Amino acid sequence: MKEPGRAGTVDGMGYPVTRLRRLRSSRLLREMVAETALAPSDLIVPLFVREGIDEPQPIPSLPGVVQHTTETLAKEARRLCSLGIPSLVLFGLPRAKDAVGSGASDPDGIVQVALRRLADDLGGDMVLMADLCLDEYTDHGHCGILDGNGDVDNDLTLIRYAEVAVAQAEAGAQVVAPSGMMDGQVAAIRSALDSTGHAGTAILAYAAKYASALYGPFRDAVDVEIAGGGDRRGYQQDFRNVREAIREVELDVREGADMVMVKPALAYLDVIAAVRSRFDVPLAAYHVSGEYAMIKAAAERGWIDGPAVALEHTTAIKRAGADLILTYLAGELAETLNG
Ligand code: PBG
């Protein structure tokens, strides 16, 4: 009589059992047949820079992430660059906020100052991206200009986005990344850039950006509170929808987006896969603050192995179809991957 699991075992149909485990039997074999390889060159690191501080400020809900001074920002960018991370995306915290988010387009605003400094320090060693939005700069915390009813006025906001884009390009951003989810934002920004001599500045469009509860720690990071306990459901996408995401991406590509993004990432792997299968532009996914915070919090309690989960989650995002991943884990992942 044959023992179960030994050579000659047959399946229910009488065929020899298919042995998928052969290719899992050594680390090297697994390495050879791996379908997905995450590399530091896939990563874009989000960094925060704050006006008017002398020391970097820790962000309690994002352990390991800080609000930088322009000085420490430049040092951190150099360190991440040496780990093989090709790009950073910059978020600014202005000293003062107002109704129209003036600081976002001020040539002496914090992001513009930081971009010039980084361009000087890094030369062409890193691709400099700037998040393009108003929420960090408005006193009401919305991503645009409010109308008389307290709603975000789409087309007035586009005028401001165009001004911000030009200021960022002038300060040295090679890529601007509009994240406000206004209709027509990519077209407005493209035409403003083209008409001011910045035809070479690329657009990474936050194309399918959902109104997500996973942005909580980010709002601590940038000191944003939405007035009156409001939310962004009037402009960001409903998380129940995927076909709508395809329409968003389609419009952004038609308006001139060079690259598109899905955000958040892990709960939206189906959206990433759907976008990948239909569009041929480079696709980014944003592993957002709440996704990072959940790993850190559980790891701190010893409930999960933090670095292992970080690698598994980000590799899954790449497997689903993302070419690029924006993540606060970039530095530690690069260290693991270079290990
Ligand atoms: C808007 C913006 C947000 C994030 C990136 N750009 C916040 C929001 O839409 O409320 C969130 C990023 C994160 O959670 O890591 N400027």
Tab-separated table of N, CA, C and O and ligand atoms in Angstrom, residues 48 91 131-136 143 179-180 206 209 214-219 226 232 236 263 286-290 328, ligand 1:
chain	number	residue	atom	x	y	z
A	48	PHE	N	7.902	66.118	4.906
A	48	PHE	CA	7.221	67.318	5.400
A	48	PHE	C	8.245	68.371	5.786
A	48	PHE	O	9.220	68.058	6.476
A	91	PHE	N	5.656	68.136	1.059
A	91	PHE	CA	4.475	68.778	1.644
A	91	PHE	C	4.952	69.900	2.550
A	91	PHE	O	5.900	69.702	3.319
A	131	ASP	N	3.683	68.071	-3.840
A	131	ASP	CA	2.243	67.881	-3.735
A	131	ASP	C	1.603	69.235	-4.023
A	131	ASP	O	2.049	70.264	-3.519
A	132	LEU	N	0.566	69.226	-4.863
A	132	LEU	CA	-0.050	70.496	-5.258
A	132	LEU	C	-1.482	70.529	-4.745
A	132	LEU	O	-2.376	69.887	-5.301
A	133	CYS	N	-1.661	71.244	-3.624
A	133	CYS	CA	-2.987	71.355	-3.028
A	133	CYS	C	-3.019	72.595	-2.158
A	133	CYS	O	-2.000	73.254	-1.969
A	134	LEU	N	-4.189	72.916	-1.615
A	134	LEU	CA	-4.284	74.113	-0.789
A	134	LEU	C	-4.548	73.806	0.677
A	134	LEU	O	-4.449	74.680	1.525
A	135	ASP	N	-4.890	72.557	1.013
A	135	ASP	CA	-5.399	72.303	2.368
A	135	ASP	C	-4.400	72.626	3.475
A	135	ASP	O	-4.796	73.041	4.562
A	136	GLU	N	-3.114	72.475	3.207
A	136	GLU	CA	-2.133	72.810	4.244
A	136	GLU	C	-2.045	74.323	4.452
A	136	GLU	O	-1.454	74.786	5.421
A	143	CYS	N	-9.445	71.769	0.460
A	143	CYS	CA	-8.449	71.701	-0.616
A	143	CYS	C	-8.662	72.771	-1.681
A	143	CYS	O	-8.017	72.750	-2.725
A	179	SER	N	-3.402	67.037	-5.862
A	179	SER	CA	-4.086	66.050	-5.020
A	179	SER	C	-5.458	66.513	-4.567
A	179	SER	O	-6.079	65.897	-3.711
A	180	GLY	N	-5.977	67.609	-5.161
A	180	GLY	CA	-7.200	68.207	-4.634
A	180	GLY	C	-8.500	67.647	-5.177
A	180	GLY	O	-9.573	67.960	-4.656
A	206	TYR	N	-3.021	62.761	-8.864
A	206	TYR	CA	-3.762	61.948	-7.906
A	206	TYR	C	-5.119	61.766	-8.591
A	206	TYR	O	-6.023	62.577	-8.435
A	209	LYS	N	-8.500	59.325	-6.117
A	209	LYS	CA	-8.221	59.564	-4.699
A	209	LYS	C	-9.534	59.500	-3.936
A	209	LYS	O	-10.467	60.250	-4.213
A	214	LEU	N	-8.255	56.823	6.272
A	214	LEU	CA	-6.846	56.470	6.497
A	214	LEU	C	-5.908	57.662	6.406
A	214	LEU	O	-4.697	57.496	6.496
A	215	TYR	N	-6.443	58.873	6.204
A	215	TYR	CA	-5.579	60.053	6.129
A	215	TYR	C	-5.391	60.738	7.478
A	215	TYR	O	-4.762	61.793	7.552
A	216	GLY	N	-5.949	60.165	8.538
A	216	GLY	CA	-5.914	60.817	9.849
A	216	GLY	C	-4.537	61.285	10.297
A	216	GLY	O	-4.348	62.473	10.592
A	217	PRO	N	-3.547	60.380	10.355
A	217	PRO	CA	-2.233	60.808	10.828
A	217	PRO	C	-1.600	61.895	9.953
A	217	PRO	O	-0.901	62.767	10.457
A	218	PHE	N	-1.891	61.869	8.658
A	218	PHE	CA	-1.360	62.902	7.756
A	218	PHE	C	-1.854	64.276	8.186
A	218	PHE	O	-1.120	65.254	8.160
A	219	ARG	N	-3.118	64.335	8.592
A	219	ARG	CA	-3.663	65.644	8.967
A	219	ARG	C	-3.002	66.151	10.248
A	219	ARG	O	-2.846	67.349	10.433
A	226	ILE	N	-10.321	70.229	9.344
A	226	ILE	CA	-11.334	70.754	8.428
A	226	ILE	C	-12.393	71.488	9.239
A	226	ILE	O	-12.922	70.951	10.221
A	232	ARG	N	-14.188	65.601	3.132
A	232	ARG	CA	-13.862	65.900	1.736
A	232	ARG	C	-14.710	65.092	0.754
A	232	ARG	O	-14.341	64.904	-0.380
A	236	GLN	N	-13.550	64.265	-3.007
A	236	GLN	CA	-12.837	62.993	-3.151
A	236	GLN	C	-13.837	61.864	-3.422
A	236	GLN	O	-15.029	61.991	-3.139
A	263	LYS	N	-5.070	56.132	-4.631
A	263	LYS	CA	-4.801	56.437	-3.230
A	263	LYS	C	-6.056	56.281	-2.405
A	263	LYS	O	-7.090	56.801	-2.834
A	286	TYR	N	-0.370	55.336	-3.499
A	286	TYR	CA	0.059	55.994	-2.256
A	286	TYR	C	-0.335	55.119	-1.064
A	286	TYR	O	-1.510	54.949	-0.777
A	287	HIS	N	0.683	54.562	-0.434
A	287	HIS	CA	0.498	53.830	0.828
A	287	HIS	C	0.444	54.916	1.900
A	287	HIS	O	1.470	55.484	2.273
A	288	VAL	N	-0.758	55.231	2.367
A	288	VAL	CA	-0.964	56.489	3.090
A	288	VAL	C	-0.651	56.381	4.584
A	288	VAL	O	-0.352	55.293	5.115
A	289	SER	N	-0.788	57.524	5.237
A	289	SER	CA	-0.391	57.643	6.640
A	289	SER	C	-1.065	56.604	7.544
A	289	SER	O	-0.406	56.008	8.403
A	290	GLY	N	-2.363	56.368	7.350
A	290	GLY	CA	-3.061	55.410	8.212
A	290	GLY	C	-2.572	53.987	8.000
A	290	GLY	O	-2.538	53.176	8.933
A	328	TYR	N	5.830	56.226	3.441
A	328	TYR	CA	6.665	56.691	4.566
A	328	TYR	C	7.638	55.604	4.975
A	328	TYR	O	8.539	55.852	5.769
B	1	PBG	C1	-4.176	66.615	0.360
B	1	PBG	C2	-3.496	65.345	0.699
B	1	PBG	C3	-3.843	64.454	1.709
B	1	PBG	C4	-2.917	63.410	1.661
B	1	PBG	C5	-2.029	63.693	0.651
B	1	PBG	N1	-2.408	64.895	0.042
B	1	PBG	C6	-4.881	64.549	2.756
B	1	PBG	C7	-6.299	64.622	2.424
B	1	PBG	O1	-6.726	64.423	1.277
B	1	PBG	O2	-7.044	64.900	3.354
B	1	PBG	C8	-2.922	62.213	2.572
B	1	PBG	C9	-1.674	61.418	2.600
B	1	PBG	C10	-1.596	60.434	3.717
B	1	PBG	O3	-2.562	60.163	4.453
B	1	PBG	O4	-0.498	59.890	3.878
B	1	PBG	N2	-3.249	67.659	0.182
